[in-house]
PDB file of C-alpha atoms in Angstrom:
ATOM      1  CA  MET L   1      90.161  -7.478 -27.764  1.00 52.00           C
ATOM      2  CA  ASN L   2      89.279  -6.875 -31.416  1.00 63.00           C
ATOM      3  CA  ALA L   3      90.026  -3.419 -32.821  1.00 67.00           C
ATOM      4  CA  PRO L   4      86.830  -1.335 -33.070  1.00 76.00           C
ATOM      5  CA  ILE L   5      85.113  -1.039 -36.429  1.00 77.00           C
ATOM      6  CA  TYR L   6      82.384   1.507 -37.005  1.00 89.00           C
ATOM      7  CA  ASN L   7      79.514   1.793 -39.430  1.00 85.00           C
ATOM      8  CA  PRO L   8      80.154   2.527 -43.136  1.00 86.00           C
ATOM      9  CA  ALA L   9      79.922   5.991 -44.638  1.00 88.00           C
ATOM     10  CA  CYS L  10      76.543   7.223 -45.816  1.00 92.00           C
ATOM     11  CA  GLY L  11      75.533   9.197 -48.872  1.00 92.00           C
ATOM     12  CA  GLY L  12      75.365   8.749 -52.601  1.00 92.00           C
ATOM     13  CA  LEU L  13      72.363   7.553 -54.594  1.00 89.00           C
ATOM     14  CA  PRO L  14      71.550   4.102 -55.977  1.00 85.00           C
ATOM     15  CA  PRO L  15      71.539   3.681 -59.758  1.00 87.00           C
ATOM     16  CA  GLN L  16      68.312   3.977 -61.718  1.00 87.00           C
ATOM     17  CA  SER L  17      68.501   0.224 -62.312  1.00 87.00           C
ATOM     18  CA  ALA L  18      68.262  -0.591 -58.585  1.00 83.00           C
ATOM     19  CA  LEU L  19      65.214  -2.316 -57.126  1.00 78.00           C
ATOM     20  CA  HIS L  20      63.506  -0.131 -54.548  1.00 77.00           C
ATOM     21  CA  THR L  21      62.373  -3.015 -52.336  1.00 77.00           C
ATOM     22  CA  GLY L  22      64.318  -2.819 -49.082  1.00 84.00           C
ATOM     23  CA  ARG L  23      64.239  -3.485 -45.360  1.00 92.00           C
ATOM     24  CA  ALA L  24      62.817  -0.168 -44.147  1.00 94.00           C
ATOM     25  CA  VAL L  25      59.969  -0.683 -41.656  1.00 95.00           C
ATOM     26  CA  PHE L  26      57.885   1.830 -39.693  1.00 96.00           C
ATOM     27  CA  THR L  27      55.279   0.503 -37.250  1.00 96.00           C
ATOM     28  CA  GLU L  28      53.483   1.668 -34.112  1.00 95.00           C
ATOM     29  CA  ALA L  29      56.019  -0.179 -31.927  1.00 97.00           C
ATOM     30  CA  TYR L  30      59.324   0.070 -33.794  1.00 98.00           C
ATOM     31  CA  ALA L  31      61.085   1.373 -36.880  1.00 97.00           C
ATOM     32  CA  VAL L  32      64.055   0.144 -38.908  1.00 98.00           C
ATOM     33  CA  ILE L  33      65.963   2.632 -41.069  1.00 97.00           C
ATOM     34  CA  PRO L  34      68.502   0.609 -43.074  1.00 96.00           C
ATOM     35  CA  HIS L  35      71.889   1.945 -44.066  1.00 94.00           C
ATOM     36  CA  GLY L  36      70.879   2.032 -47.727  1.00 91.00           C
ATOM     37  CA  VAL L  37      68.144   4.578 -46.979  1.00 91.00           C
ATOM     38  CA  MET L  38      70.729   7.115 -45.784  1.00 92.00           C
ATOM     39  CA  SER L  39      71.426   8.587 -49.194  1.00 92.00           C
ATOM     40  CA  ASP L  40      72.112  12.165 -50.241  1.00 94.00           C
ATOM     41  CA  ILE L  41      68.429  12.859 -50.814  1.00 93.00           C
ATOM     42  CA  VAL L  42      67.365  12.444 -47.156  1.00 95.00           C
ATOM     43  CA  THR L  43      69.935  14.749 -45.539  1.00 97.00           C
ATOM     44  CA  SER L  44      69.147  17.911 -43.572  1.00 97.00           C
ATOM     45  CA  LEU L  45      71.016  21.196 -43.187  1.00 98.00           C
ATOM     46  CA  LEU L  46      71.138  22.767 -39.727  1.00 98.00           C
ATOM     47  CA  PRO L  47      71.232  26.468 -38.726  1.00 97.00           C
ATOM     48  CA  GLY L  48      74.552  27.452 -37.156  1.00 96.00           C
ATOM     49  CA  TRP L  49      76.528  24.689 -38.892  1.00 98.00           C
ATOM     50  CA  THR L  50      78.705  25.132 -41.982  1.00 98.00           C
ATOM     51  CA  GLY L  51      80.029  22.424 -44.279  1.00 98.00           C
ATOM     52  CA  THR L  52      77.689  20.022 -42.547  1.00 98.00           C
ATOM     53  CA  ARG L  53      74.835  17.704 -43.383  1.00 97.00           C
ATOM     54  CA  ALA L  54      72.853  15.460 -41.067  1.00 98.00           C
ATOM     55  CA  TRP L  55      70.791  12.325 -41.319  1.00 98.00           C
ATOM     56  CA  ILE L  56      68.083  12.819 -38.689  1.00 98.00           C
ATOM     57  CA  LEU L  57      67.305   9.302 -37.514  1.00 97.00           C
ATOM     58  CA  ALA L  58      64.812  10.053 -34.738  1.00 97.00           C
ATOM     59  CA  ARG L  59      62.844  13.082 -33.581  1.00 96.00           C
ATOM     60  CA  PRO L  60      59.970  13.692 -31.157  1.00 95.00           C
ATOM     61  CA  LEU L  61      56.881  12.948 -33.189  1.00 92.00           C
ATOM     62  CA  SER L  62      53.441  11.496 -32.571  1.00 88.00           C
ATOM     63  CA  GLY L  63      53.793   7.752 -33.018  1.00 90.00           C
ATOM     64  CA  PHE L  64      57.594   7.894 -33.061  1.00 94.00           C
ATOM     65  CA  ALA L  65      60.390   8.953 -30.710  1.00 95.00           C
ATOM     66  CA  GLU L  66      59.147  10.785 -27.628  1.00 94.00           C
ATOM     67  CA  THR L  67      62.252  11.540 -25.554  1.00 96.00           C
ATOM     68  CA  PHE L  68      65.177  12.179 -27.914  1.00 98.00           C
ATOM     69  CA  THR L  69      66.569  13.135 -31.284  1.00 98.00           C
ATOM     70  CA  GLN L  70      69.470  11.375 -32.971  1.00 98.00           C
ATOM     71  CA  TYR L  71      71.520  12.729 -35.857  1.00 98.00           C
ATOM     72  CA  LEU L  72      74.301  11.134 -37.862  1.00 98.00           C
ATOM     73  CA  MET L  73      76.432  14.195 -38.655  1.00 98.00           C
ATOM     74  CA  GLU L  74      78.953  14.629 -41.460  1.00 98.00           C
ATOM     75  CA  VAL L  75      81.219  17.690 -41.275  1.00 98.00           C
ATOM     76  CA  THR L  76      83.558  18.419 -44.164  1.00 98.00           C
ATOM     77  CA  PRO L  77      87.077  19.882 -43.719  1.00 98.00           C
ATOM     78  CA  GLY L  78      86.825  23.441 -42.425  1.00 98.00           C
ATOM     79  CA  GLY L  79      83.198  22.970 -41.371  1.00 98.00           C
ATOM     80  CA  GLY L  80      81.596  22.936 -37.957  1.00 98.00           C
ATOM     81  CA  SER L  81      79.776  25.266 -35.605  1.00 98.00           C
ATOM     82  CA  ASP L  82      80.507  27.901 -32.993  1.00 97.00           C
ATOM     83  CA  ALA L  83      76.899  27.794 -31.733  1.00 96.00           C
ATOM     84  CA  PRO L  84      75.783  24.193 -32.253  1.00 98.00           C
ATOM     85  CA  GLU L  85      73.014  23.713 -29.671  1.00 97.00           C
ATOM     86  CA  PRO L  86      69.954  25.980 -30.036  1.00 96.00           C
ATOM     87  CA  ASP L  87      68.103  24.734 -26.918  1.00 97.00           C
ATOM     88  CA  PRO L  88      69.479  25.764 -23.493  1.00 96.00           C
ATOM     89  CA  GLN L  89      67.602  22.865 -21.838  1.00 97.00           C
ATOM     90  CA  ALA L  90      69.128  20.214 -24.096  1.00 98.00           C
ATOM     91  CA  GLU L  91      71.839  17.786 -23.088  1.00 98.00           C
ATOM     92  CA  GLY L  92      73.790  15.855 -25.664  1.00 98.00           C
ATOM     93  CA  VAL L  93      76.168  13.031 -26.447  1.00 98.00           C
ATOM     94  CA  LEU L  94      78.644  12.989 -29.323  1.00 98.00           C
ATOM     95  CA  PHE L  95      80.101   9.665 -30.491  1.00 98.00           C
ATOM     96  CA  VAL L  96      82.599   9.758 -33.343  1.00 98.00           C
ATOM     97  CA  VAL L  97      82.526   7.001 -35.964  1.00 97.00           C
ATOM     98  CA  GLY L  98      84.981   8.336 -38.544  1.00 96.00           C
ATOM     99  CA  GLY L  99      87.490  11.121 -39.126  1.00 96.00           C
ATOM    100  CA  ALA L 100      88.673  13.639 -36.538  1.00 97.00           C
ATOM    101  CA  ALA L 101      87.563  16.975 -35.107  1.00 98.00           C
ATOM    102  CA  THR L 102      88.387  19.439 -32.362  1.00 98.00           C
ATOM    103  CA  LEU L 103      85.767  19.927 -29.666  1.00 98.00           C
ATOM    104  CA  HIS L 104      86.100  23.048 -27.530  1.00 98.00           C
ATOM    105  CA  LEU L 105      84.204  22.370 -24.311  1.00 97.00           C
ATOM    106  CA  ASP L 106      84.018  25.090 -21.663  1.00 92.00           C
ATOM    107  CA  GLY L 107      87.125  26.651 -23.176  1.00 91.00           C
ATOM    108  CA  GLN L 108      89.212  23.473 -23.292  1.00 96.00           C
ATOM    109  CA  PRO L 109      90.143  21.790 -26.603  1.00 98.00           C
ATOM    110  CA  HIS L 110      89.642  18.037 -27.034  1.00 98.00           C
ATOM    111  CA  GLU L 111      90.813  16.089 -30.067  1.00 98.00           C
ATOM    112  CA  LEU L 112      88.129  13.625 -31.122  1.00 98.00           C
ATOM    113  CA  ARG L 113      88.660  10.514 -33.237  1.00 97.00           C
ATOM    114  CA  ALA L 114      86.698   7.373 -34.029  1.00 97.00           C
ATOM    115  CA  GLY L 115      85.528   5.960 -30.696  1.00 97.00           C
ATOM    116  CA  SER L 116      85.575   9.315 -28.870  1.00 98.00           C
ATOM    117  CA  TYR L 117      82.586  10.075 -26.630  1.00 98.00           C
ATOM    118  CA  ALA L 118      81.549  13.447 -25.183  1.00 98.00           C
ATOM    119  CA  TYR L 119      78.757  14.180 -22.728  1.00 98.00           C
ATOM    120  CA  LEU L 120      77.391  17.732 -22.940  1.00 98.00           C
ATOM    121  CA  PRO L 121      75.117  18.843 -20.072  1.00 98.00           C
ATOM    122  CA  PRO L 122      72.458  21.514 -20.617  1.00 97.00           C
ATOM    123  CA  GLY L 123      74.011  24.942 -20.902  1.00 95.00           C
ATOM    124  CA  ALA L 124      77.461  23.590 -21.749  1.00 96.00           C
ATOM    125  CA  GLY L 125      79.577  25.934 -23.827  1.00 95.00           C
ATOM    126  CA  TRP L 126      80.866  23.927 -26.765  1.00 98.00           C
ATOM    127  CA  ARG L 127      81.841  24.256 -30.388  1.00 98.00           C
ATOM    128  CA  LEU L 128      83.245  21.853 -32.930  1.00 98.00           C
ATOM    129  CA  ARG L 129      85.489  22.207 -36.002  1.00 98.00           C
ATOM    130  CA  ASN L 130      86.929  19.813 -38.524  1.00 97.00           C
ATOM    131  CA  HIS L 131      90.543  20.861 -39.082  1.00 94.00           C
ATOM    132  CA  GLY L 132      91.447  17.646 -40.894  1.00 93.00           C
ATOM    133  CA  ARG L 133      91.555  16.616 -44.538  1.00 95.00           C
ATOM    134  CA  GLU L 134      88.591  14.249 -44.554  1.00 96.00           C
ATOM    135  CA  PRO L 135      85.006  14.446 -43.291  1.00 97.00           C
ATOM    136  CA  VAL L 136      84.310  13.681 -39.663  1.00 97.00           C
ATOM    137  CA  ARG L 137      81.202  11.616 -38.921  1.00 97.00           C
ATOM    138  CA  PHE L 138      79.605  11.410 -35.498  1.00 98.00           C
ATOM    139  CA  HIS L 139      76.339  10.672 -33.772  1.00 98.00           C
ATOM    140  CA  TRP L 140      74.715  13.562 -31.937  1.00 98.00           C
ATOM    141  CA  ILE L 141      72.019  12.475 -29.499  1.00 98.00           C
ATOM    142  CA  ARG L 142      69.964  15.250 -27.884  1.00 98.00           C
ATOM    143  CA  LYS L 143      67.451  15.145 -25.063  1.00 98.00           C
ATOM    144  CA  ALA L 144      65.616  17.741 -22.962  1.00 97.00           C
ATOM    145  CA  TYR L 145      67.245  17.282 -19.563  1.00 98.00           C
ATOM    146  CA  GLU L 146      64.852  16.426 -16.733  1.00 97.00           C
ATOM    147  CA  PHE L 147      65.982  18.016 -13.498  1.00 96.00           C
ATOM    148  CA  ALA L 148      65.472  15.942 -10.341  1.00 96.00           C
ATOM    149  CA  ARG L 149      65.107  17.371  -6.854  1.00 95.00           C
ATOM    150  CA  GLY L 150      68.274  16.905  -4.822  1.00 96.00           C
ATOM    151  CA  PHE L 151      70.557  16.232  -7.787  1.00 97.00           C
ATOM    152  CA  ASP L 152      72.892  18.586  -9.600  1.00 96.00           C
ATOM    153  CA  THR L 153      73.289  18.667 -13.356  1.00 97.00           C
ATOM    154  CA  PRO L 154      75.899  16.123 -14.517  1.00 97.00           C
ATOM    155  CA  ASP L 155      79.400  17.302 -15.363  1.00 97.00           C
ATOM    156  CA  ALA L 156      80.655  17.452 -18.935  1.00 98.00           C
ATOM    157  CA  PHE L 157      83.301  14.894 -19.882  1.00 98.00           C
ATOM    158  CA  VAL L 158      85.188  13.510 -22.874  1.00 98.00           C
ATOM    159  CA  THR L 159      86.522   9.969 -23.080  1.00 98.00           C
ATOM    160  CA  HIS L 160      87.202   7.172 -25.550  1.00 98.00           C
ATOM    161  CA  GLU L 161      85.649   3.729 -25.617  1.00 97.00           C
ATOM    162  CA  SER L 162      89.125   2.139 -25.386  1.00 97.00           C
ATOM    163  CA  GLU L 163      89.466   3.643 -21.895  1.00 97.00           C
ATOM    164  CA  ILE L 164      86.418   1.769 -20.550  1.00 97.00           C
ATOM    165  CA  GLU L 165      86.329  -1.931 -19.748  1.00 96.00           C
ATOM    166  CA  PRO L 166      83.092  -3.534 -20.997  1.00 97.00           C
ATOM    167  CA  THR L 167      80.856  -5.041 -18.316  1.00 97.00           C
ATOM    168  CA  ALA L 168      79.832  -8.624 -19.089  1.00 96.00           C
ATOM    169  CA  MET L 169      76.260  -9.691 -18.523  1.00 95.00           C
ATOM    170  CA  THR L 170      75.978 -12.247 -15.726  1.00 93.00           C
ATOM    171  CA  GLY L 171      76.423 -15.832 -16.877  1.00 93.00           C
ATOM    172  CA  THR L 172      77.547 -15.002 -20.429  1.00 95.00           C
ATOM    173  CA  ASN L 173      81.341 -15.295 -19.980  1.00 93.00           C
ATOM    174  CA  GLY L 174      81.714 -12.018 -21.861  1.00 93.00           C
ATOM    175  CA  ALA L 175      79.704 -13.063 -24.918  1.00 97.00           C
ATOM    176  CA  TRP L 176      77.261 -10.216 -24.160  1.00 97.00           C
ATOM    177  CA  ALA L 177      78.785  -7.068 -22.689  1.00 97.00           C
ATOM    178  CA  THR L 178      78.083  -3.352 -22.349  1.00 98.00           C
ATOM    179  CA  THR L 179      80.508  -0.441 -22.500  1.00 98.00           C
ATOM    180  CA  ARG L 180      78.988   1.985 -20.002  1.00 98.00           C
ATOM    181  CA  PHE L 181      80.125   5.595 -20.268  1.00 98.00           C
ATOM    182  CA  VAL L 182      78.074   6.623 -17.212  1.00 97.00           C
ATOM    183  CA  SER L 183      77.592   4.683 -13.984  1.00 97.00           C
ATOM    184  CA  PRO L 184      74.063   3.203 -13.718  1.00 95.00           C
ATOM    185  CA  GLU L 185      74.031   4.416 -10.101  1.00 96.00           C
ATOM    186  CA  ASP L 186      74.614   8.067 -11.013  1.00 98.00           C
ATOM    187  CA  LEU L 187      71.064   9.406 -10.810  1.00 98.00           C
ATOM    188  CA  ARG L 188      72.079  12.822 -12.092  1.00 98.00           C
ATOM    189  CA  HIS L 189      71.895  11.301 -15.558  1.00 98.00           C
ATOM    190  CA  ASP L 190      68.486  10.834 -17.173  1.00 98.00           C
ATOM    191  CA  MET L 191      69.790   9.090 -20.292  1.00 98.00           C
ATOM    192  CA  HIS L 192      72.381   6.443 -21.034  1.00 98.00           C
ATOM    193  CA  VAL L 193      74.232   6.120 -24.337  1.00 98.00           C
ATOM    194  CA  ASN L 194      76.250   2.897 -24.243  1.00 98.00           C
ATOM    195  CA  ILE L 195      77.774   0.359 -26.624  1.00 98.00           C
ATOM    196  CA  VAL L 196      76.410  -3.195 -26.526  1.00 98.00           C
ATOM    197  CA  THR L 197      78.609  -5.988 -27.906  1.00 97.00           C
ATOM    198  CA  LEU L 198      77.466  -9.527 -28.727  1.00 98.00           C
ATOM    199  CA  GLN L 199      80.105 -11.988 -29.863  1.00 97.00           C
ATOM    200  CA  ALA L 200      79.331 -14.154 -32.908  1.00 96.00           C
ATOM    201  CA  GLY L 201      76.660 -16.698 -31.957  1.00 95.00           C
ATOM    202  CA  ALA L 202      75.680 -14.889 -28.751  1.00 96.00           C
ATOM    203  CA  SER L 203      72.107 -13.868 -28.057  1.00 95.00           C
ATOM    204  CA  ILE L 204      69.749 -11.826 -25.957  1.00 96.00           C
ATOM    205  CA  PRO L 205      67.891 -15.005 -25.001  1.00 94.00           C
ATOM    206  CA  PHE L 206      64.539 -13.599 -23.911  1.00 95.00           C
ATOM    207  CA  GLU L 207      62.126 -10.891 -25.007  1.00 96.00           C
ATOM    208  CA  GLU L 208      63.212  -7.883 -22.994  1.00 95.00           C
ATOM    209  CA  THR L 209      60.312  -5.545 -22.287  1.00 97.00           C
ATOM    210  CA  HIS L 210      61.523  -2.209 -20.884  1.00 94.00           C
ATOM    211  CA  VAL L 211      59.900   1.002 -19.729  1.00 96.00           C
ATOM    212  CA  MET L 212      62.695   2.851 -21.563  1.00 97.00           C
ATOM    213  CA  GLU L 213      62.515   4.087 -25.129  1.00 97.00           C
ATOM    214  CA  HIS L 214      65.420   2.755 -27.224  1.00 98.00           C
ATOM    215  CA  GLY L 215      67.467   3.986 -30.149  1.00 98.00           C
ATOM    216  CA  LEU L 216      69.964   1.452 -31.576  1.00 98.00           C
ATOM    217  CA  PHE L 217      72.519   2.221 -34.273  1.00 98.00           C
ATOM    218  CA  VAL L 218      74.453  -0.804 -35.530  1.00 98.00           C
ATOM    219  CA  LEU L 219      78.179  -0.049 -35.517  1.00 97.00           C
ATOM    220  CA  GLU L 220      79.515  -3.430 -36.576  1.00 96.00           C
ATOM    221  CA  GLY L 221      78.396  -6.859 -37.782  1.00 96.00           C
ATOM    222  CA  LYS L 222      74.952  -8.271 -38.409  1.00 96.00           C
ATOM    223  CA  ALA L 223      72.178  -9.964 -36.454  1.00 97.00           C
ATOM    224  CA  VAL L 224      68.580 -11.105 -36.484  1.00 97.00           C
ATOM    225  CA  TYR L 225      66.684  -8.826 -34.106  1.00 97.00           C
ATOM    226  CA  ARG L 226      63.294  -9.466 -32.536  1.00 97.00           C
ATOM    227  CA  LEU L 227      61.120  -6.342 -32.594  1.00 98.00           C
ATOM    228  CA  ASN L 228      57.627  -6.720 -31.155  1.00 97.00           C
ATOM    229  CA  ARG L 229      56.209  -9.685 -33.138  1.00 96.00           C
ATOM    230  CA  ASP L 230      58.758  -9.673 -35.970  1.00 97.00           C
ATOM    231  CA  TRP L 231      62.281 -10.938 -36.629  1.00 97.00           C
ATOM    232  CA  VAL L 232      64.275  -8.518 -38.824  1.00 97.00           C
ATOM    233  CA  GLU L 233      67.792  -8.715 -40.233  1.00 96.00           C
ATOM    234  CA  VAL L 234      70.046  -5.778 -39.399  1.00 97.00           C
ATOM    235  CA  GLU L 235      73.633  -4.905 -40.235  1.00 96.00           C
ATOM    236  CA  ALA L 236      76.241  -2.185 -39.738  1.00 96.00           C
ATOM    237  CA  GLY L 237      74.808   1.240 -40.541  1.00 96.00           C
ATOM    238  CA  ASP L 238      71.177   0.380 -39.704  1.00 97.00           C
ATOM    239  CA  PHE L 239      69.141   2.294 -37.115  1.00 98.00           C
ATOM    240  CA  MET L 240      66.342   0.886 -34.965  1.00 98.00           C
ATOM    241  CA  TRP L 241      63.833   2.756 -32.816  1.00 98.00           C
ATOM    242  CA  LEU L 242      61.826   0.894 -30.152  1.00 98.00           C
ATOM    243  CA  ARG L 243      59.035   2.528 -28.226  1.00 97.00           C
ATOM    244  CA  ALA L 244      58.702   1.856 -24.501  1.00 96.00           C
ATOM    245  CA  PHE L 245      57.714  -1.760 -23.707  1.00 97.00           C
ATOM    246  CA  CYS L 246      58.415  -3.019 -27.229  1.00 98.00           C
ATOM    247  CA  PRO L 247      59.648  -6.639 -26.786  1.00 98.00           C
ATOM    248  CA  GLN L 248      63.165  -7.225 -28.085  1.00 98.00           C
ATOM    249  CA  ALA L 249      65.613 -10.108 -28.401  1.00 97.00           C
ATOM    250  CA  CYS L 250      68.610 -10.828 -30.628  1.00 97.00           C
ATOM    251  CA  TYR L 251      70.804 -13.490 -32.264  1.00 97.00           C
ATOM    252  CA  ALA L 252      74.238 -12.260 -33.387  1.00 96.00           C
ATOM    253  CA  GLY L 253      74.774 -13.761 -36.811  1.00 85.00           C
ATOM    254  CA  GLY L 254      78.548 -13.651 -37.170  1.00 83.00           C
ATOM    255  CA  PRO L 255      81.058 -14.293 -38.530  1.00 92.00           C
ATOM    256  CA  GLY L 256      82.265 -11.379 -36.405  1.00 94.00           C
ATOM    257  CA  ARG L 257      80.838  -9.641 -33.400  1.00 96.00           C
ATOM    258  CA  PHE L 258      77.690  -7.490 -33.433  1.00 97.00           C
ATOM    259  CA  ARG L 259      77.853  -4.027 -31.806  1.00 97.00           C
ATOM    260  CA  TYR L 260      75.428  -1.142 -31.502  1.00 98.00           C
ATOM    261  CA  LEU L 261      75.241   2.308 -29.954  1.00 98.00           C
ATOM    262  CA  LEU L 262      72.276   2.306 -27.569  1.00 98.00           C
ATOM    263  CA  TYR L 263      70.228   5.252 -26.286  1.00 98.00           C
ATOM    264  CA  LYS L 264      67.639   4.899 -23.525  1.00 98.00           C
ATOM    265  CA  ASP L 265      65.941   7.257 -21.075  1.00 98.00           C
ATOM    266  CA  VAL L 266      66.518   6.296 -17.423  1.00 98.00           C
ATOM    267  CA  ASN L 267      66.341   7.297 -13.759  1.00 97.00           C
ATOM    268  CA  ARG L 268      63.185   9.422 -13.781  1.00 97.00           C
ATOM    269  CA  HIS L 269      59.538   8.935 -12.798  1.00 95.00           C
ATOM    270  CA  PRO L 270      57.169   8.523 -15.751  1.00 92.00           C
ATOM    271  CA  ALA L 271      55.327  11.754 -16.418  1.00 87.00           C
ATOM    272  CA  LEU L 272      51.646  11.825 -15.470  1.00 88.00           C
ATOM    273  CA  GLY L 273      50.490  14.166 -18.222  1.00 74.00           C
ATOM    274  CA  ARG L 274      48.072  13.246 -20.989  1.00 56.00           C
ATOM    275  CA  GLY L 275      49.108   9.890 -22.394  1.00 52.00           C
ATOM    276  CA  GLY L 276      51.961   9.676 -19.894  1.00 51.00           C
ATOM    277  CA  PHE L 277      54.248  11.566 -22.281  1.00 47.00           C
ATOM    278  CA  ARG L 278      57.025  13.756 -20.977  1.00 49.00           C
ATOM    279  CA  ARG L 279      56.706  17.451 -21.690  1.00 43.00           C
TER     280      ARG L 279
END
């Protein structure tokens, strides 16, 4: 198995001589936020965090993400938070893409490194500090947890992608596989955050049309991705948002494999409120 590679660092500003024509796209069905957009000028500061900046990639917004927020966090040495989550109903996933940090979860310390994954149920007591000498970068995906009758809240856990064997899609001989951090049959969970891997030359060979909303962050490689009626080129560091039922397909361009971190909402009835949106 190839050693994992994660998306490049963000930040900086292009020179004044740079052309401003890029690949950024925002439509009613999907959005593409390329890596080059994630400069210093579009960062956010968050209450309760020190030595930290965030690129907010998705947020609940009319005509945009409805079920989740996704941040790419950068915490400098000595920075972090002792009260990171302001919403007691929120669950979260942390996925580290660079550097190291210490996560204290329900009183227990966990050393995080690139490839580490933490699930944080609503009400979890957690804090995070960077005790290293270089910035730590991680994705923080947040969602309002939807309780389901007869099911308890999921347990918190910390793991690493190297500890999980990818599951190959049927008939692909491993060319298309998913690293699943949560069992699809565990209905306590109302969101999945997985890693999808396509080997060079592999494809998603049909236009998938899902009820789930999707957030895709490209960790490695490049591909041509079908989004609604368009084919777009994407590469490591790019983010894609797909609204529910947006058709999608993919050709992995090579020369190496193509991998992305995938969010989707799962395992719950669609809400019957105005517009069918969850509240």
